[in-house]
Tab-separated table of C-alpha atoms in Angstrom:
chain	number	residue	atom	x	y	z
A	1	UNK	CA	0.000	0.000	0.000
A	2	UNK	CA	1.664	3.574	-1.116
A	3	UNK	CA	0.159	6.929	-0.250
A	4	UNK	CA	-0.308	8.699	-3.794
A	5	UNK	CA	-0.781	12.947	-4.748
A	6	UNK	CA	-2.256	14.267	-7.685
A	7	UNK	CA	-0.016	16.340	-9.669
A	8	UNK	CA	-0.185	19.045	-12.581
A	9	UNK	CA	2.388	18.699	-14.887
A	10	UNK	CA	2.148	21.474	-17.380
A	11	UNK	CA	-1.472	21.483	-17.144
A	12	UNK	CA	-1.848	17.490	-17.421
A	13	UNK	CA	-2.914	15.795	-14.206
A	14	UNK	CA	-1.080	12.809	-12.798
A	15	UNK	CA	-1.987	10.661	-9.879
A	16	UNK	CA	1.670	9.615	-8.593
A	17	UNK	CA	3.024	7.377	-5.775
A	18	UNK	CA	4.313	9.206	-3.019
A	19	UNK	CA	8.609	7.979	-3.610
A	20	UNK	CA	8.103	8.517	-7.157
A	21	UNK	CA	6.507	12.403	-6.489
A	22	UNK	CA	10.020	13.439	-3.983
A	23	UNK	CA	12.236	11.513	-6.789
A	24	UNK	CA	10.470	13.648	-9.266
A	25	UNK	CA	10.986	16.689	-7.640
A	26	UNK	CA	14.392	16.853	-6.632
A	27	UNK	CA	14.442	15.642	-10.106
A	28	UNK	CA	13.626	18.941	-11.620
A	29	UNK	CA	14.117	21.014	-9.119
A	30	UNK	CA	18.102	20.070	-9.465
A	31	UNK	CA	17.990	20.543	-12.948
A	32	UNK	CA	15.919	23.990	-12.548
A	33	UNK	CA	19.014	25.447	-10.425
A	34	UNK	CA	21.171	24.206	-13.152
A	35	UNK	CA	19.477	26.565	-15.944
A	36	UNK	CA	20.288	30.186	-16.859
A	37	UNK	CA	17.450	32.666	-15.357
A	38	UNK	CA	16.135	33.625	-18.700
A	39	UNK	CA	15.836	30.466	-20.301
A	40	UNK	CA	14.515	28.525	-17.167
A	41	UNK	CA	10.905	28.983	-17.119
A	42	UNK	CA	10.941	27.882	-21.005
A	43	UNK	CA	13.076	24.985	-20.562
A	44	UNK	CA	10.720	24.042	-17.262
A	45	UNK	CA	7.525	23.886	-19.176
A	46	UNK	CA	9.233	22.039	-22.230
A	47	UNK	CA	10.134	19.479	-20.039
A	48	UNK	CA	7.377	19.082	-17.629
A	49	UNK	CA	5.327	18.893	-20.976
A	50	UNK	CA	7.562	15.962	-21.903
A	51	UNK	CA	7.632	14.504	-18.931
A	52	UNK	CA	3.495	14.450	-18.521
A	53	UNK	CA	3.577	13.219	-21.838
A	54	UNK	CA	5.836	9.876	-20.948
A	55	UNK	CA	4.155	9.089	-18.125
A	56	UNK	CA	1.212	9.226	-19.559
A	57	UNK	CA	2.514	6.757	-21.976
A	58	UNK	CA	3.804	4.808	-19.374
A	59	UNK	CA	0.879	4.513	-17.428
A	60	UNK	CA	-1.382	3.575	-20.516
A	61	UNK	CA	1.366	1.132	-21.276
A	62	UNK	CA	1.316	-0.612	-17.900
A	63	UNK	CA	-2.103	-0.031	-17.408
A	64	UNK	CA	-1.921	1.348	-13.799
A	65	UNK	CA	-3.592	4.561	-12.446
A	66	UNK	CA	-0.847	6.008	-10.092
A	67	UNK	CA	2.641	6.684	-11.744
A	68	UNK	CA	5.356	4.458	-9.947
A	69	UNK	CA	8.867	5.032	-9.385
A	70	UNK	CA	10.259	2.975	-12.030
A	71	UNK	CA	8.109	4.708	-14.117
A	72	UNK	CA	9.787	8.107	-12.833
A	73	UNK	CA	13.220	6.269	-13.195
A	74	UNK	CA	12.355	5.793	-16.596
A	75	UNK	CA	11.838	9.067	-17.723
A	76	UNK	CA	14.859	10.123	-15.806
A	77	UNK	CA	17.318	7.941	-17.730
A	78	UNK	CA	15.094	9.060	-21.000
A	79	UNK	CA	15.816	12.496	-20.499
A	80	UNK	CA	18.986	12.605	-18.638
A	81	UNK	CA	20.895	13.721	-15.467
A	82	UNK	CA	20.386	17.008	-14.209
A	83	UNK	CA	24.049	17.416	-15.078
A	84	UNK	CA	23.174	17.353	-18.368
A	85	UNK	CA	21.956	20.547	-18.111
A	86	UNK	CA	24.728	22.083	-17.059
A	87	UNK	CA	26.441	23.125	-14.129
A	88	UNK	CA	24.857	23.274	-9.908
A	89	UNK	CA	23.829	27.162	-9.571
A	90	UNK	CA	22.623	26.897	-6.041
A	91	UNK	CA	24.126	29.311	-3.358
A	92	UNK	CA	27.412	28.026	-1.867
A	93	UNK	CA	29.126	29.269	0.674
A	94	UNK	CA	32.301	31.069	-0.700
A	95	UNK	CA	35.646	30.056	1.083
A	96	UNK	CA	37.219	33.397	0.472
A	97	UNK	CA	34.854	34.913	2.475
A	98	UNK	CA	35.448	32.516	5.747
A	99	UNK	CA	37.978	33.477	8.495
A	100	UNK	CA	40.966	31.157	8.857
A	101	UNK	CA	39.324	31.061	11.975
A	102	UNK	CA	35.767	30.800	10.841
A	103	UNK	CA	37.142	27.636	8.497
A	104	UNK	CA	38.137	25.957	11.691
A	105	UNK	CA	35.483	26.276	13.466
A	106	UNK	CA	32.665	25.595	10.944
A	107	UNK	CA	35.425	22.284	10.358
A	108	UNK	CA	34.634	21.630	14.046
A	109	UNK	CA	31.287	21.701	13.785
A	110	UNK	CA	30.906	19.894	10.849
A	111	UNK	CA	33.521	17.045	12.146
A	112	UNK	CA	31.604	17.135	15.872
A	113	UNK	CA	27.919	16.517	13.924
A	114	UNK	CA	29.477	13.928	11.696
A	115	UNK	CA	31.030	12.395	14.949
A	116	UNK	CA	27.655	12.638	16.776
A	117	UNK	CA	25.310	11.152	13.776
A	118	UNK	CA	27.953	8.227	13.410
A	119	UNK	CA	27.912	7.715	17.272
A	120	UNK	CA	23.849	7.769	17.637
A	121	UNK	CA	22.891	6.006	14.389
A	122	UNK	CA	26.082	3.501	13.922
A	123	UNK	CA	27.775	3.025	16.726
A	124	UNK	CA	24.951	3.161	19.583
A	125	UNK	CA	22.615	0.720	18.021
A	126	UNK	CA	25.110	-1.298	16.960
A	127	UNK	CA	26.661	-1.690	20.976
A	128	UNK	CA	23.600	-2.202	21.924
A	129	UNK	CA	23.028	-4.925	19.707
A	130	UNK	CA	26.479	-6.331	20.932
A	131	UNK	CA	25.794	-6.012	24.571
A	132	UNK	CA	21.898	-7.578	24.054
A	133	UNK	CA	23.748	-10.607	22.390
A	134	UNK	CA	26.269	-10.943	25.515
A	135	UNK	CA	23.565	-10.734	28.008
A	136	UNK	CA	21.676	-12.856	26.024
A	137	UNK	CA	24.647	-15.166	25.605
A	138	UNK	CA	24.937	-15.464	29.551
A	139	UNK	CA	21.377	-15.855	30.675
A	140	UNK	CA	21.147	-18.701	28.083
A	141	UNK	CA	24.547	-20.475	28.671
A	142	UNK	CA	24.315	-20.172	32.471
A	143	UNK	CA	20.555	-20.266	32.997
A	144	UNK	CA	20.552	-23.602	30.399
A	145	UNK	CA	23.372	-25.388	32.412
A	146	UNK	CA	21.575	-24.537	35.832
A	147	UNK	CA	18.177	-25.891	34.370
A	148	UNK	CA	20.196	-29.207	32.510
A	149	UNK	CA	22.481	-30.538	35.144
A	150	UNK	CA	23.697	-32.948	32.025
A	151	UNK	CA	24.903	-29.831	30.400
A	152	UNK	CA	27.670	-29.490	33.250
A	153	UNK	CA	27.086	-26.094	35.204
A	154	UNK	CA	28.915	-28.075	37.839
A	155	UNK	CA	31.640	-28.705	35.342
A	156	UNK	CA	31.995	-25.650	34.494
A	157	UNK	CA	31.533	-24.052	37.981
A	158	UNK	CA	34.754	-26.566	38.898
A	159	UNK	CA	36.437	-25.479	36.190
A	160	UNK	CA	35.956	-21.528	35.809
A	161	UNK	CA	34.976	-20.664	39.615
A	162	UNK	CA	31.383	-20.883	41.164
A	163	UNK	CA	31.982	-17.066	42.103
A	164	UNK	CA	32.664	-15.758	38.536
A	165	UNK	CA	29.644	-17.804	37.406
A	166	UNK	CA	27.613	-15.529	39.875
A	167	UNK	CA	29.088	-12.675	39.103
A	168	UNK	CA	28.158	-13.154	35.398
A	169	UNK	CA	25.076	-14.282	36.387
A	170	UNK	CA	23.975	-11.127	37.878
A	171	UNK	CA	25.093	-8.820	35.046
A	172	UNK	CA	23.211	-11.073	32.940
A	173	UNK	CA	19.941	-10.590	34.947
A	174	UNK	CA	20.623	-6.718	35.095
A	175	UNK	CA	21.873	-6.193	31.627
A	176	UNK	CA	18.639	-7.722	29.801
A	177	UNK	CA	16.182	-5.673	31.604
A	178	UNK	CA	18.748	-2.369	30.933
A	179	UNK	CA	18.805	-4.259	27.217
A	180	UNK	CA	15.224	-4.403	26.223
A	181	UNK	CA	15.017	-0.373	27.449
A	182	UNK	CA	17.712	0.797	25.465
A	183	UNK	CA	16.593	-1.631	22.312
A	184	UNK	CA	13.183	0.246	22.919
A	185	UNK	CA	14.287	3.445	22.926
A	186	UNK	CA	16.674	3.374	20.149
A	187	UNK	CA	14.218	1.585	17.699
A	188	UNK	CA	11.418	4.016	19.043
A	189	UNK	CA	13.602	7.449	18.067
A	190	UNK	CA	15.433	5.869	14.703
A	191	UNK	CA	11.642	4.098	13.013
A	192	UNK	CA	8.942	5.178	15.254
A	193	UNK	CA	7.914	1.946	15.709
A	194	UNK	CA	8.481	-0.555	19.228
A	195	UNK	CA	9.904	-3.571	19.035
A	196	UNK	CA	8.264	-6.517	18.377
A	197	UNK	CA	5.719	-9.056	20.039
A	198	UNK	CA	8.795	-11.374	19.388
A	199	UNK	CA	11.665	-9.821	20.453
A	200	UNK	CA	9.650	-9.501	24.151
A	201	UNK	CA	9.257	-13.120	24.057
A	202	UNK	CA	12.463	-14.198	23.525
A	203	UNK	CA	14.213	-11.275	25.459
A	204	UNK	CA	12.094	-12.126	28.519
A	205	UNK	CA	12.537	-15.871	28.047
A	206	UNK	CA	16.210	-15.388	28.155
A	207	UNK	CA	15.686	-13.247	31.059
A	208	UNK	CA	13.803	-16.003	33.033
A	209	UNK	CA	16.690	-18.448	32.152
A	210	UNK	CA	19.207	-15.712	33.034
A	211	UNK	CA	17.719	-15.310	36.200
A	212	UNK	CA	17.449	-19.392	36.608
A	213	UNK	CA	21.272	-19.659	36.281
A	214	UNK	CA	21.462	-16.735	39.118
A	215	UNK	CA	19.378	-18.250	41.473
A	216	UNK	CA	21.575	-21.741	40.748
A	217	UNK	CA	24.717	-20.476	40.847
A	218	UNK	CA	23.470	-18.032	44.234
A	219	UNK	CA	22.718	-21.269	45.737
A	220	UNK	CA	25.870	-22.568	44.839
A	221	UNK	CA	28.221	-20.301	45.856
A	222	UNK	CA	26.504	-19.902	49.471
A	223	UNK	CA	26.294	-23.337	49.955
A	224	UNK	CA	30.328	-23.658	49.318
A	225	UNK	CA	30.263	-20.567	51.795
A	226	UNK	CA	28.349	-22.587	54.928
A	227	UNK	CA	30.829	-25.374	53.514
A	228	UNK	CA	33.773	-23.196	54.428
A	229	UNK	CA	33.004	-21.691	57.333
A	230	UNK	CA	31.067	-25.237	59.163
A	231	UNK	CA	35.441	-26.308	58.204
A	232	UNK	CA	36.658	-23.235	59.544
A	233	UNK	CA	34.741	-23.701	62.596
A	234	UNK	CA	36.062	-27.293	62.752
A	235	UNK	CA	39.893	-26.017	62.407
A	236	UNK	CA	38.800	-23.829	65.035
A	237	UNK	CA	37.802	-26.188	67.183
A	238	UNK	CA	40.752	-28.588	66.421
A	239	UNK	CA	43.214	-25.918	67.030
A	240	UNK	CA	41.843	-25.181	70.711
A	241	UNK	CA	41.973	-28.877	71.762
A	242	UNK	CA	45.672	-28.715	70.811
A	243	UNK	CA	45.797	-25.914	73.100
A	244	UNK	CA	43.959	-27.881	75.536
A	245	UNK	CA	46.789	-30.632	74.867
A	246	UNK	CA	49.713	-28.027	75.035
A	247	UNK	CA	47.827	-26.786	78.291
A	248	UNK	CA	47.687	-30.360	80.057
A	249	UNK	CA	51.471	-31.246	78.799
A	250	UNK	CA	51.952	-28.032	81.086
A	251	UNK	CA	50.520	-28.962	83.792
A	252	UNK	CA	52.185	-32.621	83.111
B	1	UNK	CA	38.308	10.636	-21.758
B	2	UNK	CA	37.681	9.704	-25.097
B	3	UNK	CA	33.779	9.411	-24.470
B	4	UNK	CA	34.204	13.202	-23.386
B	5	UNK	CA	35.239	14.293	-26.561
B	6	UNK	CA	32.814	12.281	-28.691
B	7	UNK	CA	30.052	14.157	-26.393
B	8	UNK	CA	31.877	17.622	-27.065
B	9	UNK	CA	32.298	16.934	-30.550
B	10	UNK	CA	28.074	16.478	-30.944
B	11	UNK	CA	27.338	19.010	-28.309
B	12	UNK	CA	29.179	21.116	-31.251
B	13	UNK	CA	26.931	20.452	-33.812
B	14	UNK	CA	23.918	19.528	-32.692
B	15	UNK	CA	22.340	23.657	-33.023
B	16	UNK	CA	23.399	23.121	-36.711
B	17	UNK	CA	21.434	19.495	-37.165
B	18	UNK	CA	18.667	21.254	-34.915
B	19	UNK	CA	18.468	24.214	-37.789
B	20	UNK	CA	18.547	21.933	-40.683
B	21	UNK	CA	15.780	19.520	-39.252
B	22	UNK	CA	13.440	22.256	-38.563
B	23	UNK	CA	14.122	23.894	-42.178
B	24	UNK	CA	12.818	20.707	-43.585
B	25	UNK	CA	9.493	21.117	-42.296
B	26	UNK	CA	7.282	22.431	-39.199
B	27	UNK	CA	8.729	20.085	-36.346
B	28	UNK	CA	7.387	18.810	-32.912
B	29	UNK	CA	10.020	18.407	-30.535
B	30	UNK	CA	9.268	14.608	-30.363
B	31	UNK	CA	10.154	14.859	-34.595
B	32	UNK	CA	13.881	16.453	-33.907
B	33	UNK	CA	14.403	14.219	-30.651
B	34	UNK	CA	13.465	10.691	-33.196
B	35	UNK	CA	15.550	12.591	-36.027
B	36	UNK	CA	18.373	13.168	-34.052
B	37	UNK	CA	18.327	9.508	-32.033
B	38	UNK	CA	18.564	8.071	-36.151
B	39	UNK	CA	21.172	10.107	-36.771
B	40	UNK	CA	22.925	9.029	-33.416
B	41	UNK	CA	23.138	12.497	-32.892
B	42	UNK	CA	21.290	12.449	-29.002
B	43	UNK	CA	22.113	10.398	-26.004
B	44	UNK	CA	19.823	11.893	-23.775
B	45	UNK	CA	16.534	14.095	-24.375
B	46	UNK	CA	17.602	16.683	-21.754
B	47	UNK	CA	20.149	18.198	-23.870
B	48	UNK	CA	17.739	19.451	-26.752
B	49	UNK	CA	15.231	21.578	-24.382
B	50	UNK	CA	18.058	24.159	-23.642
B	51	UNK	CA	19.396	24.749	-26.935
B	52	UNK	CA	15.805	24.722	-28.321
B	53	UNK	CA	15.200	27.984	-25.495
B	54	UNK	CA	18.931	29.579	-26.711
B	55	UNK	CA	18.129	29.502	-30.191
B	56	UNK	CA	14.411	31.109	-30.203
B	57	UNK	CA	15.799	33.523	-27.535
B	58	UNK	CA	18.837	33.924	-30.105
B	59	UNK	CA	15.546	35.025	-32.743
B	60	UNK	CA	16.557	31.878	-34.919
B	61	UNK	CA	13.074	29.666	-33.993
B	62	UNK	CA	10.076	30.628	-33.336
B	63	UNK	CA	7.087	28.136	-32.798
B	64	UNK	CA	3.165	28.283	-32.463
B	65	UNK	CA	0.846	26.060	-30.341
B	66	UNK	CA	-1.279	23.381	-31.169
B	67	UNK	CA	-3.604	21.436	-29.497
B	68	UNK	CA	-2.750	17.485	-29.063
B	69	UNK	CA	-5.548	14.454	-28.193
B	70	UNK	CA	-2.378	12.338	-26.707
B	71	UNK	CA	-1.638	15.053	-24.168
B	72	UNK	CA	-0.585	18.583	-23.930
B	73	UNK	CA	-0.563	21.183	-26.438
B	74	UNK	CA	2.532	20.985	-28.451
B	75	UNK	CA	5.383	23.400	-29.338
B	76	UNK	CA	5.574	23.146	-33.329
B	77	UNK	CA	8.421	24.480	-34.396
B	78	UNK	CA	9.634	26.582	-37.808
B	79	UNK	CA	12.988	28.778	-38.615
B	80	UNK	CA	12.797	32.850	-38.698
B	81	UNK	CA	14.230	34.701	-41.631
B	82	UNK	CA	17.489	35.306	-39.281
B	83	UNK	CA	17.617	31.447	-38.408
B	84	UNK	CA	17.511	30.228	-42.186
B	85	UNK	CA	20.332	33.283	-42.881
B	86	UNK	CA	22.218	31.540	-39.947
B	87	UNK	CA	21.279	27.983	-41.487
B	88	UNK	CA	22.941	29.171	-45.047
B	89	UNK	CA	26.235	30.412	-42.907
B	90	UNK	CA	26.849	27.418	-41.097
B	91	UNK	CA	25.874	25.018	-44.181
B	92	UNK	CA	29.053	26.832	-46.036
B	93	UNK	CA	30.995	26.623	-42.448
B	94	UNK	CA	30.473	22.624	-42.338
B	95	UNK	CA	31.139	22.573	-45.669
B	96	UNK	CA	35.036	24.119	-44.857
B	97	UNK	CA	35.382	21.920	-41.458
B	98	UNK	CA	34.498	19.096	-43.531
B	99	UNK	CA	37.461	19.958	-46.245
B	100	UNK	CA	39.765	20.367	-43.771
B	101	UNK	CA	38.988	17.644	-41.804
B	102	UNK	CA	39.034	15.323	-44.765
B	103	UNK	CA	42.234	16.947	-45.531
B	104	UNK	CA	44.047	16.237	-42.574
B	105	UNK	CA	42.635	13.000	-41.652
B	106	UNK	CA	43.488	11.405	-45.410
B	107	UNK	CA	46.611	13.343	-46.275
């Protein structure tokens, strides 16, 4: 489904598809800067003449009511680029009449907005991305082994440390929730649109497993703690009947 | 570099073809485009609107309206007085490029 406009092209009326009316636009409106002053309103009409008439033939051709943007494409390469027509007369900014000074710091400003477009729509979206897959990488590997004993969280707790297992754990149950915000946000500024039905699912799904492999490796890590401290308690204790012993060899 | 000069080369005749095709007969801008795309004379439609403007502005064209069923009402073009005088010039110009050019290229 495409939004369309009606158009008058040199007195002949055209219903056109929205992309193909701003394609034809800039279309002519680049090659209008091109022209001199007193020839552009002739060459204008001329064209827009021509142009009405090959869509027209176009749309009789393909038998459609609304003018596409192949159709526009068409009568673009038919007629040529707006180089054709000869050099771009719009207003420029002349570089004599900039400051050394004024150079630089129109440079900075145009270096800082490249800087900040590249860092909100490249590089923001695209850590996010990277940091949703890490979480998501956690919560499943450590929430799946907590949930399958056959898939060896105790392995790996033996191997890697029951503490760092917790430790990525957590992040893992923080980061998703922090995850799914940010996601939101940055889809909701760049399209407009929020994220969907299926990226909750899964995201919360992982986050459920995430917070499975938590709760696991929690338990873990203060059972090995009561483990500890029940043996410290016992060294304790051994260490003050050899006291006892040293005390009674005293007395001996 | 080469495809540069070809297009330089045409650009530099094509008001002269224009002329001569309109001094055969009354001409619709549709009739020089299809004349000129025979001839292999036109790469692009663009280019013609422009020099059409230059020369009627130059008092070489001039052209009336009239009323089309396919569309919008057309630009029929016919040479002034000063464009045919200008037509007669350049015909007698070609014909010394042409000598010379054959001269060169076959000596």
């Amino acid at each position: 489904m495409k939004l369309t406009k009606n158009i008058n092209l040199h007195g002949i009326v055209l219903n056109i598809d929205d992309d193909a009316y701003q394609l034809l636009k800039e279309y002519l409106s680049d090659i209008e800067s091109r022209l001199p002053q007193d020839e552009r309103q002739d060459v204008m009409d001329d064209l827009e003449s021509r142009i009405a008439e090959l869509l027209r033939a176009a749309l009789f051709d393909h038998k459609y009511e609304s003018v596409t943007i192949d159709m526009v494409r068409a009568v673009r390469a038919r007629i040529g680029e707006p180089n054709e027509f000869g050099e771009n007369k719009r207003p420029v900014i002349k570089p004599e009449r900039i400051s050394r000074q004024g150079v630089g710091r129109v440079l900075t400003i145009v270096l800082k907005a490249i800087l900040i477009i590249i860092a909100i729509q490249i590089l923001f979206p695209v850590l996010v991305v990277i940091f949703g897959l890490l979480m998501a990488f956690f919560g499943v590997s450590i929430g799946g082994m907590a949930l399958v004993p056959a898939l060896g969280l105790e392995l790996l707790g033996g191997s890697v440390g029951w503490t760092w297992i917790l430790c990525l754990s957590i992040i893992a149950a923080i980061g998703l929730p922090i995850y799914m915000i940010v996601h939101w946000i940055v889809k909701y500024s760049r399209e407009r649109k929020h994220p969907s039905l299926r990226f909750w699912v899964i995201t919360i799904l992982i986050w459920l497993l995430s917070l499975g492999g938590l709760t696991a490796s929690l338990v873990k890590v203060v059972q090995m703690n009561e483990d500890n401290i029940t043996t410290i308690i016992q060294t304790m204790d051994n260490w003050e009947d050899l006291d006892d012993l040293d005390n009674l060899d005293e007395l001996d | 570099m080469v495809e540069n000069i070809k297009s330089q080369m045409k650009k530099g005749i094509l008001e002269y073809c224009i002329l001569s095709i309109i001094n055969r007969q009354e001409v619709y801008t549709s009739d020089i485009l299809e004349a000129l795309r025979q001839a292999n004379l036109l790469v692009v439609e663009g280019t013609l609107y422009p020099l059409l403007s230059r020369l009627k502005n130059n008092g070489l064209l001039k052209y009336r309206w009239q009323e089309s069923t396919d569309g919008p009402p057309r630009k029929y073009f016919t040479l002034t007085d000063e464009g045919q005088e200008m037509l007669i010039a350049l015909n007698d110009e070609w014909g010394v490029i042409n000598k010379a050019i054959n001269k060169i290229t076959k000596s």
